[in-house]
Short mmCIF file of C-alpha atoms and ligand atoms in Angstrom, two decimals:
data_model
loop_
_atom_site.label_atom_id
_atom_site.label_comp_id
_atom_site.label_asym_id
_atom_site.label_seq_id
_atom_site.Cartn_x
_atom_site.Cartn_y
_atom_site.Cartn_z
CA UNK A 96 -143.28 69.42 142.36
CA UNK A 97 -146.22 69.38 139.11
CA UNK A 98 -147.05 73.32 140.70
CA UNK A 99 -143.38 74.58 139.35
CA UNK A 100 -144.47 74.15 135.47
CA UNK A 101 -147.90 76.25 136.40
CA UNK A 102 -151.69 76.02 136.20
CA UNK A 103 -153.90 76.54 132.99
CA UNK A 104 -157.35 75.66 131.88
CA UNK A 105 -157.88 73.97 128.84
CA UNK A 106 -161.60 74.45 126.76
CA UNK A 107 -162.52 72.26 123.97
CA UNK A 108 -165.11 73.46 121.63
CA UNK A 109 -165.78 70.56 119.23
CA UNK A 110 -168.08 71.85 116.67
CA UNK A 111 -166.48 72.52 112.79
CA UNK A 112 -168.23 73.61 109.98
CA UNK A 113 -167.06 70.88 108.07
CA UNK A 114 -164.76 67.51 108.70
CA UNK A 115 -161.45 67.63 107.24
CA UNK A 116 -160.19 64.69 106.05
CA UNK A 117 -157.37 64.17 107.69
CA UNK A 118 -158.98 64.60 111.32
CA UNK A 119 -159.30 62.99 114.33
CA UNK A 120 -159.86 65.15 116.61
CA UNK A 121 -162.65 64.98 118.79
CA UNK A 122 -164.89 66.54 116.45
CA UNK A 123 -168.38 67.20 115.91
CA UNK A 124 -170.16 69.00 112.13
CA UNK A 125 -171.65 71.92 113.18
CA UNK A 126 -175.96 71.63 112.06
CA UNK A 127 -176.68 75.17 112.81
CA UNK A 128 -177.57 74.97 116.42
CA UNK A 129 -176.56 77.65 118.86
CA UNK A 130 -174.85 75.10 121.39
CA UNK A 131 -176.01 77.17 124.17
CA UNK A 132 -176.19 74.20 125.98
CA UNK A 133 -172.84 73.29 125.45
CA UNK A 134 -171.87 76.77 126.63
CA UNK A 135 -173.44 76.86 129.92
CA UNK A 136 -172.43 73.16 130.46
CA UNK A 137 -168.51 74.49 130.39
CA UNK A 138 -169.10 77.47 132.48
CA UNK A 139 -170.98 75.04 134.95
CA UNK A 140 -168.20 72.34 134.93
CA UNK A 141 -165.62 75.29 135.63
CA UNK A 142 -167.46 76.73 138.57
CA UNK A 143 -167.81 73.58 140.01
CA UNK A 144 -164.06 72.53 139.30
CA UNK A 145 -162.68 75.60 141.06
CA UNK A 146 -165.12 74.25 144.14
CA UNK A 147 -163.99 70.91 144.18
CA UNK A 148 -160.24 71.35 143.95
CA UNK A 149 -157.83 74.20 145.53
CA UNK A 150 -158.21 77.59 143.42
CA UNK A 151 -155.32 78.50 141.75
CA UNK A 152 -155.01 81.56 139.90
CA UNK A 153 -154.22 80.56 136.30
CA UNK A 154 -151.32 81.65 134.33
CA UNK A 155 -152.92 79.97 130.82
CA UNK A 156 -156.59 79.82 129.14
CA UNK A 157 -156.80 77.87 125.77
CA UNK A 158 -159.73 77.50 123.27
CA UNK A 159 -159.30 75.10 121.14
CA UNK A 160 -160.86 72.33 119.43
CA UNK A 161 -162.76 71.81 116.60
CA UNK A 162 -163.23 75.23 115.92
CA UNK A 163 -163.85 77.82 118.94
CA UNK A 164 -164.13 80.99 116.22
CA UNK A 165 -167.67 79.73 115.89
CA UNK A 166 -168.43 81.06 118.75
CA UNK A 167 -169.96 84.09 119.32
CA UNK A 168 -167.35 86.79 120.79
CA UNK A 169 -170.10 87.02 123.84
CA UNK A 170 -169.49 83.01 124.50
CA UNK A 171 -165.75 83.78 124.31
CA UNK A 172 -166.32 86.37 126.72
CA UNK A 173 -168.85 83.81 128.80
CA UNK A 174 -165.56 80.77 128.93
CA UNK A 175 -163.09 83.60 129.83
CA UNK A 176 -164.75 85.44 132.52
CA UNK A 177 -166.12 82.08 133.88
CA UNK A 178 -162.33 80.71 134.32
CA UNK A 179 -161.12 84.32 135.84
CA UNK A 180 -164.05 84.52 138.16
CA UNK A 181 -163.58 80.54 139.38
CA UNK A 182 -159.94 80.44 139.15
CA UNK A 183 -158.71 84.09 138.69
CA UNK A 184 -156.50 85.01 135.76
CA UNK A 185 -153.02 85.93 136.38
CA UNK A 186 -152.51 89.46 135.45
CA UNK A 187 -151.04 89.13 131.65
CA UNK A 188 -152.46 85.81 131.58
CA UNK A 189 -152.11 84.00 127.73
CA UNK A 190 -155.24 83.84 126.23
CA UNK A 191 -155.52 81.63 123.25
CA UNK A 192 -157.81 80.91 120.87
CA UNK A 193 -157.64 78.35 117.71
CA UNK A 194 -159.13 80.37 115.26
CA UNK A 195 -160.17 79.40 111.51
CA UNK A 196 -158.99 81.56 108.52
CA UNK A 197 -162.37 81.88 107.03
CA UNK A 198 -163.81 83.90 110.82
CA UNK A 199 -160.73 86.09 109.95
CA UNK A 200 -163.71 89.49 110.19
CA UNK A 201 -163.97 88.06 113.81
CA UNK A 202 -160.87 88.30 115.18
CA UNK A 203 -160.94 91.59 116.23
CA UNK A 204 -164.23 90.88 118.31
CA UNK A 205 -162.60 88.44 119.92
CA UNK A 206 -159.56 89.87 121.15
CA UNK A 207 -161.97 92.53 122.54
CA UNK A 208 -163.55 89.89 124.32
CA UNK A 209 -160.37 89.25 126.01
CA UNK A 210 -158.34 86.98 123.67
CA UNK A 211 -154.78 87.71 123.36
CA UNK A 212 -153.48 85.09 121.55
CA UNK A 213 -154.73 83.99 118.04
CA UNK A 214 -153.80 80.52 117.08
CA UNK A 215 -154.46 81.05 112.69
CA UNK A 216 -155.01 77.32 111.64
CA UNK A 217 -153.03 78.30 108.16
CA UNK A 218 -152.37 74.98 107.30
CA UNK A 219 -150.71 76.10 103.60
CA UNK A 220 -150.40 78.72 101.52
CA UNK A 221 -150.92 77.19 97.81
CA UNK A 222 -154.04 76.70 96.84
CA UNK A 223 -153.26 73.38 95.59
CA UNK A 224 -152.41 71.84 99.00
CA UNK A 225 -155.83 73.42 100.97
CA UNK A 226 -157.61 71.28 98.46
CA UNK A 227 -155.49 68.25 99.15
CA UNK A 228 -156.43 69.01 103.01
CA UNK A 229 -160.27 69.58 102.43
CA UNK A 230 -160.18 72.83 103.56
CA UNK A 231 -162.78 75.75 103.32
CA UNK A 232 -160.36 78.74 103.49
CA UNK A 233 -158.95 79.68 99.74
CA UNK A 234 -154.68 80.61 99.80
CA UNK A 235 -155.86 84.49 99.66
CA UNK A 236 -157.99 84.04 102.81
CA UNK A 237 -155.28 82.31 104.54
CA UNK A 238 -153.27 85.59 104.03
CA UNK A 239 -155.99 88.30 104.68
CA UNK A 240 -156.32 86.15 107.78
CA UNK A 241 -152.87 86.46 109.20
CA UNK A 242 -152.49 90.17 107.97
CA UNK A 243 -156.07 90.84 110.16
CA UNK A 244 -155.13 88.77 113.52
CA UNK A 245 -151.93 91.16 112.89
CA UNK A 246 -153.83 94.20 112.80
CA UNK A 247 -155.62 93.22 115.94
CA UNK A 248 -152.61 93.40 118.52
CA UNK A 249 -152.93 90.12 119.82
CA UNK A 250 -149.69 87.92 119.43
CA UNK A 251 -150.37 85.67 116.27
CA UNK A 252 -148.93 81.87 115.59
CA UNK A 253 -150.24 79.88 112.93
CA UNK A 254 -149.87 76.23 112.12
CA UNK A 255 -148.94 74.47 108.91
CA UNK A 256 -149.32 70.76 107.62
CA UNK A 257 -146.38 69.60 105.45
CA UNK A 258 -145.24 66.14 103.93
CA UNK A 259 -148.39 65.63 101.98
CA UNK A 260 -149.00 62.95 99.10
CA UNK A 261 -146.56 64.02 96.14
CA UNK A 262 -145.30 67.37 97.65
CA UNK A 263 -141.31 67.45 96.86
CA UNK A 264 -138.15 69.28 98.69
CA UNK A 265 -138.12 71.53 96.14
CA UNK A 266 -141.78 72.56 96.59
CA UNK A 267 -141.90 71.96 100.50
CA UNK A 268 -138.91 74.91 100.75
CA UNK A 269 -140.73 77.20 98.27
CA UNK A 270 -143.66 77.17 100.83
CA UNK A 271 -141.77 77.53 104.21
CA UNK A 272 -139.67 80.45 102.44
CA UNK A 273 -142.90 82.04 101.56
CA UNK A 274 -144.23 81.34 105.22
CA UNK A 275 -141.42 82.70 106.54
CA UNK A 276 -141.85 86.20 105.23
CA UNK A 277 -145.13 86.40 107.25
CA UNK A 278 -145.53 88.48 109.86
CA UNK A 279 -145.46 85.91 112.67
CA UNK A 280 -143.23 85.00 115.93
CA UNK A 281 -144.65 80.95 116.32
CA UNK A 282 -145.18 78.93 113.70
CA UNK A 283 -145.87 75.27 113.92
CA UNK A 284 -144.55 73.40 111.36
CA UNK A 285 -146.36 68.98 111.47
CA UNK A 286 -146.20 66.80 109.35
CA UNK A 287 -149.05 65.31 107.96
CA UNK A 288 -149.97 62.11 110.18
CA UNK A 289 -152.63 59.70 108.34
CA UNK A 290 -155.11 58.62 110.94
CA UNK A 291 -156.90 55.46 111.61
CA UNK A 292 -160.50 55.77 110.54
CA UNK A 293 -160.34 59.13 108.61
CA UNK A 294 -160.94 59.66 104.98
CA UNK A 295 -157.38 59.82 104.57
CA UNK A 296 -156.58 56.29 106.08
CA UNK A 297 -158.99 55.48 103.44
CA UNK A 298 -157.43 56.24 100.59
CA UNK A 299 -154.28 55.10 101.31
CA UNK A 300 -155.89 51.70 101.80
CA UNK A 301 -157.19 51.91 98.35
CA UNK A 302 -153.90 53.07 96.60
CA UNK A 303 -155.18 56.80 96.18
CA UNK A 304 -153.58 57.72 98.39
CA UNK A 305 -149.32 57.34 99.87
CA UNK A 306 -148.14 57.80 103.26
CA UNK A 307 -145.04 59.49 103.69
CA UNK A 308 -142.35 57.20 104.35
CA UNK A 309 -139.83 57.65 107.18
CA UNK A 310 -136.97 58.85 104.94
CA UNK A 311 -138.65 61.46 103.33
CA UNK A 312 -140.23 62.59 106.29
CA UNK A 313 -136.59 63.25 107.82
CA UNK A 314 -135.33 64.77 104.69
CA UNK A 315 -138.17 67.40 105.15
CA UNK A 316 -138.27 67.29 108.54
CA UNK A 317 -134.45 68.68 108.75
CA UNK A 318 -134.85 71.06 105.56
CA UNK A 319 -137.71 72.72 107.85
CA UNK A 320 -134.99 73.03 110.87
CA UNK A 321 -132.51 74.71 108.40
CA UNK A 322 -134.89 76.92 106.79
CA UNK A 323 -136.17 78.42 110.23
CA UNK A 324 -132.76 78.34 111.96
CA UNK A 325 -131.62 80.48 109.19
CA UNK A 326 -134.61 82.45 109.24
CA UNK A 327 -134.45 83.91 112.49
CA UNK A 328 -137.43 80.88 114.18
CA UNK A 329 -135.77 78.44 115.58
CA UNK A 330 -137.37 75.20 116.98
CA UNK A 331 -137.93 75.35 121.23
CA UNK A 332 -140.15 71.82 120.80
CA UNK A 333 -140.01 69.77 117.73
CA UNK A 334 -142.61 71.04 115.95
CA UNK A 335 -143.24 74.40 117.66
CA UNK A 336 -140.91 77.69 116.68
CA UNK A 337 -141.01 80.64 118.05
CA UNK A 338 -138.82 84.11 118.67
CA UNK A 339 -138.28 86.08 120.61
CA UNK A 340 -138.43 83.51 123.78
CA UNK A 341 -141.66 85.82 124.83
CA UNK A 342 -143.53 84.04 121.91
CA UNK A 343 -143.32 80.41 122.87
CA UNK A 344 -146.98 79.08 123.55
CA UNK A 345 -146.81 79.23 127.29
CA UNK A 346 -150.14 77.02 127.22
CA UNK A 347 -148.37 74.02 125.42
CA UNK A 348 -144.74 74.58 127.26
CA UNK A 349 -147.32 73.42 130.26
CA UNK A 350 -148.12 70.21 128.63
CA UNK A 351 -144.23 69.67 127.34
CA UNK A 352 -142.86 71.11 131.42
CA UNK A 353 -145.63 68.74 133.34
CA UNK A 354 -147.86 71.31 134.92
CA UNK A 355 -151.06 71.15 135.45
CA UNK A 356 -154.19 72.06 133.63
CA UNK A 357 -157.92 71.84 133.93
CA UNK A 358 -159.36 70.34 130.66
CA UNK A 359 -163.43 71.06 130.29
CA UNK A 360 -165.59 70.59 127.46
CA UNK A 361 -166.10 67.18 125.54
CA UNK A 362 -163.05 64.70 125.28
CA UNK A 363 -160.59 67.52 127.34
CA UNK A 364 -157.33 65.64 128.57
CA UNK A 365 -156.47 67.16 131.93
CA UNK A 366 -153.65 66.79 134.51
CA UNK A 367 -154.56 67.80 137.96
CA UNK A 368 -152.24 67.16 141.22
CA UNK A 369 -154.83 67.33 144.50
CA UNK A 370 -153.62 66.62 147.85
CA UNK A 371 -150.19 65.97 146.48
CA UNK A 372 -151.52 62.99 143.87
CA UNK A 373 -151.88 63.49 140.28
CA UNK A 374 -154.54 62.73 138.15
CA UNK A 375 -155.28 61.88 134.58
CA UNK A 376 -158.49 63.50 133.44
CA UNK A 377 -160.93 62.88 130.27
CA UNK A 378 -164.57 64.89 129.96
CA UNK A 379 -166.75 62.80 128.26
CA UNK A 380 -166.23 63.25 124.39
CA UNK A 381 -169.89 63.34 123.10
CA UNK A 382 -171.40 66.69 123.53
CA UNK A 383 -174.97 65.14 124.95
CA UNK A 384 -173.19 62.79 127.10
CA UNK A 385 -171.09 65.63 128.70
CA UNK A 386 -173.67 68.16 128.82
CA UNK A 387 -175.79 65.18 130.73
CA UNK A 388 -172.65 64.18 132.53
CA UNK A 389 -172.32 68.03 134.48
CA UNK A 390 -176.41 68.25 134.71
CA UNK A 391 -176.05 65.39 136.50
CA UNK A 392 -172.72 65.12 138.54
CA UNK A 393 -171.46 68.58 138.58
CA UNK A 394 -168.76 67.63 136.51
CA UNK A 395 -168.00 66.47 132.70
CA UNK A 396 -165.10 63.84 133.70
CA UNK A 397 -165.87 60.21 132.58
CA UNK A 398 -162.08 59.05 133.56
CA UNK A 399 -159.87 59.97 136.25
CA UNK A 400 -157.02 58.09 137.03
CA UNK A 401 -153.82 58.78 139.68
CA UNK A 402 -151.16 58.74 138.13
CA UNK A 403 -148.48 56.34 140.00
CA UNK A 404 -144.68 57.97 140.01
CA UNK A 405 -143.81 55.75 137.89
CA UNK A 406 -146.19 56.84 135.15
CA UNK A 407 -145.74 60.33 135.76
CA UNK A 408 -142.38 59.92 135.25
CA UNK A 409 -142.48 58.20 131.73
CA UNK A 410 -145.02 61.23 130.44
CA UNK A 411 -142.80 63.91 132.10
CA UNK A 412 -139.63 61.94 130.20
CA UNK A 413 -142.33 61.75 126.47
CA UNK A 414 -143.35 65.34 126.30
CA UNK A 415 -140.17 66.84 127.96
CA UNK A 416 -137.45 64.74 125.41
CA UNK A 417 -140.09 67.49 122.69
CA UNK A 418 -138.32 70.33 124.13
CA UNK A 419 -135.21 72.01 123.00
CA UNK A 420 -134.69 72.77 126.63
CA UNK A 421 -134.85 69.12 127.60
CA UNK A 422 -135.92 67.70 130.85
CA UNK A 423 -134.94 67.61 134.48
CA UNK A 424 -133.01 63.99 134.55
CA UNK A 425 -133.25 64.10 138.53
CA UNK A 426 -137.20 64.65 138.66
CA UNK A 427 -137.72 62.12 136.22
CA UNK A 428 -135.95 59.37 138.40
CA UNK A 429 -137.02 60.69 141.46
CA UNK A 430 -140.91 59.89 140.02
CA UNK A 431 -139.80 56.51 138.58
CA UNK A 432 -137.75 55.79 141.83
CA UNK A 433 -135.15 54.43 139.41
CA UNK A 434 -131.81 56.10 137.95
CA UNK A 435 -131.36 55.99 133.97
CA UNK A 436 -129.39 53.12 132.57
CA UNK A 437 -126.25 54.40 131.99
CA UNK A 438 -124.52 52.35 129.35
CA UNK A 439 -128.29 53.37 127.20
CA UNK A 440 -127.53 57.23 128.24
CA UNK A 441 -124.16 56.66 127.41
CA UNK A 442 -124.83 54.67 123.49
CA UNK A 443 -127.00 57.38 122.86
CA UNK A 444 -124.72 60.13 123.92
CA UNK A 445 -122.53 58.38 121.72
CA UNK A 446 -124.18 58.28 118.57
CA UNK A 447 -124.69 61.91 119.18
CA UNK A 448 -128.60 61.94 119.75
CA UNK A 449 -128.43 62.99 123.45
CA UNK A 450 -126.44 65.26 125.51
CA UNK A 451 -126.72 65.31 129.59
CA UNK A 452 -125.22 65.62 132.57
CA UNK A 453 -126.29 64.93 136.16
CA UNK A 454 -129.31 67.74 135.91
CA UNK A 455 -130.50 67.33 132.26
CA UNK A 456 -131.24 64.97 129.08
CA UNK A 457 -131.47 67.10 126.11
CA UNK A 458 -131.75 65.75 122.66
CA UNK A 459 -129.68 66.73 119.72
CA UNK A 460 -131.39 67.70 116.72
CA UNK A 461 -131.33 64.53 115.27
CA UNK A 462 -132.57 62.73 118.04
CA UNK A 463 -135.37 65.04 118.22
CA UNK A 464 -136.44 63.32 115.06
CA UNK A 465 -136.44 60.10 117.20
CA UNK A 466 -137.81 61.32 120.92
CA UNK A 467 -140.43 58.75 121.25
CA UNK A 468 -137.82 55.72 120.18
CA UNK A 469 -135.14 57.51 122.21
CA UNK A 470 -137.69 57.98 125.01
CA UNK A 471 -138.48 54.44 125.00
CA UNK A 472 -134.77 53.34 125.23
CA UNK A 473 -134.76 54.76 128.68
CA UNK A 474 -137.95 54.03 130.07
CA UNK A 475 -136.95 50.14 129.03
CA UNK A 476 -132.89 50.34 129.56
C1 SAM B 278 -156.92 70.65 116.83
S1 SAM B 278 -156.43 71.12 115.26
C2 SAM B 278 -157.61 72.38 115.16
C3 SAM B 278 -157.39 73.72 114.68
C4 SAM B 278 -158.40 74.32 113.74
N1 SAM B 278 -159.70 73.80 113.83
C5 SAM B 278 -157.92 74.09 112.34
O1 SAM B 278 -158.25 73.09 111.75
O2 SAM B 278 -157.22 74.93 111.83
C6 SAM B 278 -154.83 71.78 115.62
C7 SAM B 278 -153.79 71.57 114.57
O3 SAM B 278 -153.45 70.21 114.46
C8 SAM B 278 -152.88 69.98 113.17
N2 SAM B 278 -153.39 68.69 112.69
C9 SAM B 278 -154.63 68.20 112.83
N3 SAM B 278 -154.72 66.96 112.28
C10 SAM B 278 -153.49 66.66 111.79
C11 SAM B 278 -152.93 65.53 111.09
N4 SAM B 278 -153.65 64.46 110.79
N5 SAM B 278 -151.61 65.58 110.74
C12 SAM B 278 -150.85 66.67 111.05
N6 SAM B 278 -151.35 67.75 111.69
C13 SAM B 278 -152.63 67.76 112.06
C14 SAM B 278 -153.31 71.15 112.29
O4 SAM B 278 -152.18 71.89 111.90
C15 SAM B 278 -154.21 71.96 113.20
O5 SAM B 278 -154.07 73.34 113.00
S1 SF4 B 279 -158.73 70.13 111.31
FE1 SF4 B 279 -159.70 71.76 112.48
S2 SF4 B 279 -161.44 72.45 111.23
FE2 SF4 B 279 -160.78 70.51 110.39
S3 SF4 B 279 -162.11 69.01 111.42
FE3 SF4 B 279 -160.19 69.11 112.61
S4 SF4 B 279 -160.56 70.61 114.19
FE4 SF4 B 279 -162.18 70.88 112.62
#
């Protein structure tokens, strides 16, 4: 059943020049070393991986992080030629890569090295709001960097913060009109979350700061859906847009359909079914540790856990209530052993947030805006 949404492999490289504010991430600032260690770590976890459980060729590769356009475009070649020589690459496979503005004279090395998917971490266009976000890239770099990943052939989605301290409707739709004259097919549109323990967290505690309350976050939250629908990129996941359908980040859909991926490299999530049980993976999120952690066992996991039906079912119902396509109602109860309530499917149906019939739960637009209360309505009804 988890094989029908695929099979990626999932990289994290956590070193970043600098910590933004708002981050938590598993993150690590970036001292100058070359990380070789690090490097060979990954390619040794992955060979040993595709020993350990079934090969299957994989349809997905992602780099992300922290920021994986650090790395040389011969370690980019290193991770991708490691997971195609341990697990095989489907021909046409999506290569992605979370690259930084500022490595925008990169990208073109990089796509040589195989990447075919550049994932531009935009985050605004005004110069004003890259300062609010602590970030190194200036608002003409941000452009030169899309315009360059475009010039390189690879497919090109960037991702943009909104709802920050003091930014207004009127300002918010000046942006995303000006974002949507770029030439990209996925954008992805969040909202700004304030995280425990960041610098951010920190200054709202002091009063410098204001979290965005729910209201306004809706208000902006729907002027974004308008803006896009009208614009030719609608929303397939609620904060993912894409056209045409060819653009959608077949990496994430993974994540949001309940396949499977391999996650390597410190703090990687991973969701692997073996001998028809599924497991719940986490590397070990200090670099050392993990690099010790593979010397030592093979492997960088520190947590696996199977997953009972149950459970699989409730994360299936979380990430798949994110999609515009919905989720298969059937699999869902099948996992949980347990049919939906049906005066709580039929309330919500009723207030217009949900529409399904025997095969599907799909949310309305405005109860994408509530998936994880919605989602927790039926897990509990
Ligand atoms: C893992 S981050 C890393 C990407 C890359 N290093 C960068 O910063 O551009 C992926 C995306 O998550 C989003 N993000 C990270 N922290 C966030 C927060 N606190 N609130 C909203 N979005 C956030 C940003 O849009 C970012 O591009
Ligand atoms: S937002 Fe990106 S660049 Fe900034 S610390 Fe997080 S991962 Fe690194």
């Amino acid at each position: 059943m988890t094989d029908d949404a695929g099979f990626g492999v999932y990289v994290h490289w956590p070193y970043c020049a600098a910590i933004c504010p708002y981050c938590d991430f598993n993150v690590r600032r970036d001292r100058g070393g070359d990380h070789e260690d690090l490097l060979r770590a990954i390619v040794a976890d992955i060979e040993e991986h595709a020993r350990r459980i079934a090969r299957r060729p994989a349809q997905t590769l992602f780099l992300g992080g922290g920021t994986p356009s650090l790395l040389s475009a011969r370690g980019v070649a290193t991770l991708i030629e490691a997971v195609d020589a341990a697990f095989g690459l489907e021909a046409g496979a999506e290569i992605s890569l979370e690259a930084n503005p500022e490595h925008a004279a990169m990208f073109a090395e990089l796509v040589s090295a195989g990447v075919n998917r550049l994932s531009l971490g935009v985050q605004a266009l005004r110069q004003k709001d890259l300062q609010t976000l602590g970030r190194r890239h200036s608002a003409i770099e941000a452009r030169a960097a899309i315009e360059a990943a475009a010039h390189t052939g690879a497919r090109v989605a960037a991702d943009f913060i909104y709802a920050l301290d003091g930014q207004t409707e009127a300002e918010w739709a000046d942006a995303l009109d000006e974002i949507l004259r770029l030439p990209i097919a996925h954008a992805s549109f969040y909202q700004l979350t304030v995280e425990a323990g960041t610098p951010f967290a920190r200054a709202v505690a002091r009063g410098r700061m204001h979290a965005l309350d729910v209201e306004r976050a809706a208000r902006l939250y729907e002027l974004t859906q308008a803006k896009t629908i009208d614009a030719g990129l609608p929303a397939y996941e609620i904060s993912n847009h894409a056209r045409p359908e060819s653009e959608r980040a077949r990496h994430n859909l993974l994540y949001w359909r309940g396949g499977d991926w391999l996650g390597v490299g410190p703090g990687a999530h991973g969701r692997i079914a073996v001998d028809g049980a599924r497991f719940a993976t986490r590397a070990h999120a200090d670099p050392k540790a993990y690099v010790r952690a593979v010397a030592e066992e093979g492997i960088g996991w520190a947590e696996q856990e199977r997953l009972s039906g149950p459970a699989q079912g409730e994360e299936w119902l979380m990430m798949g209530l994110r999609l515009a396509e919905g989720v298969d109602r059937r699999r869902i109860e099948c996992a949980r052993g347990a049919r939906f309530n049906a005066d709580v499917l039929e309330a919500l149906v009723a207030q217009e947030l949900l529409y399904t019939d025997e095969h599907r739960l799909v949310l309305t637009p405005a109860g994408r805006l509530l998936a994880d209360r919605i989602a927790r309505d039926l897990l509990l009804g």
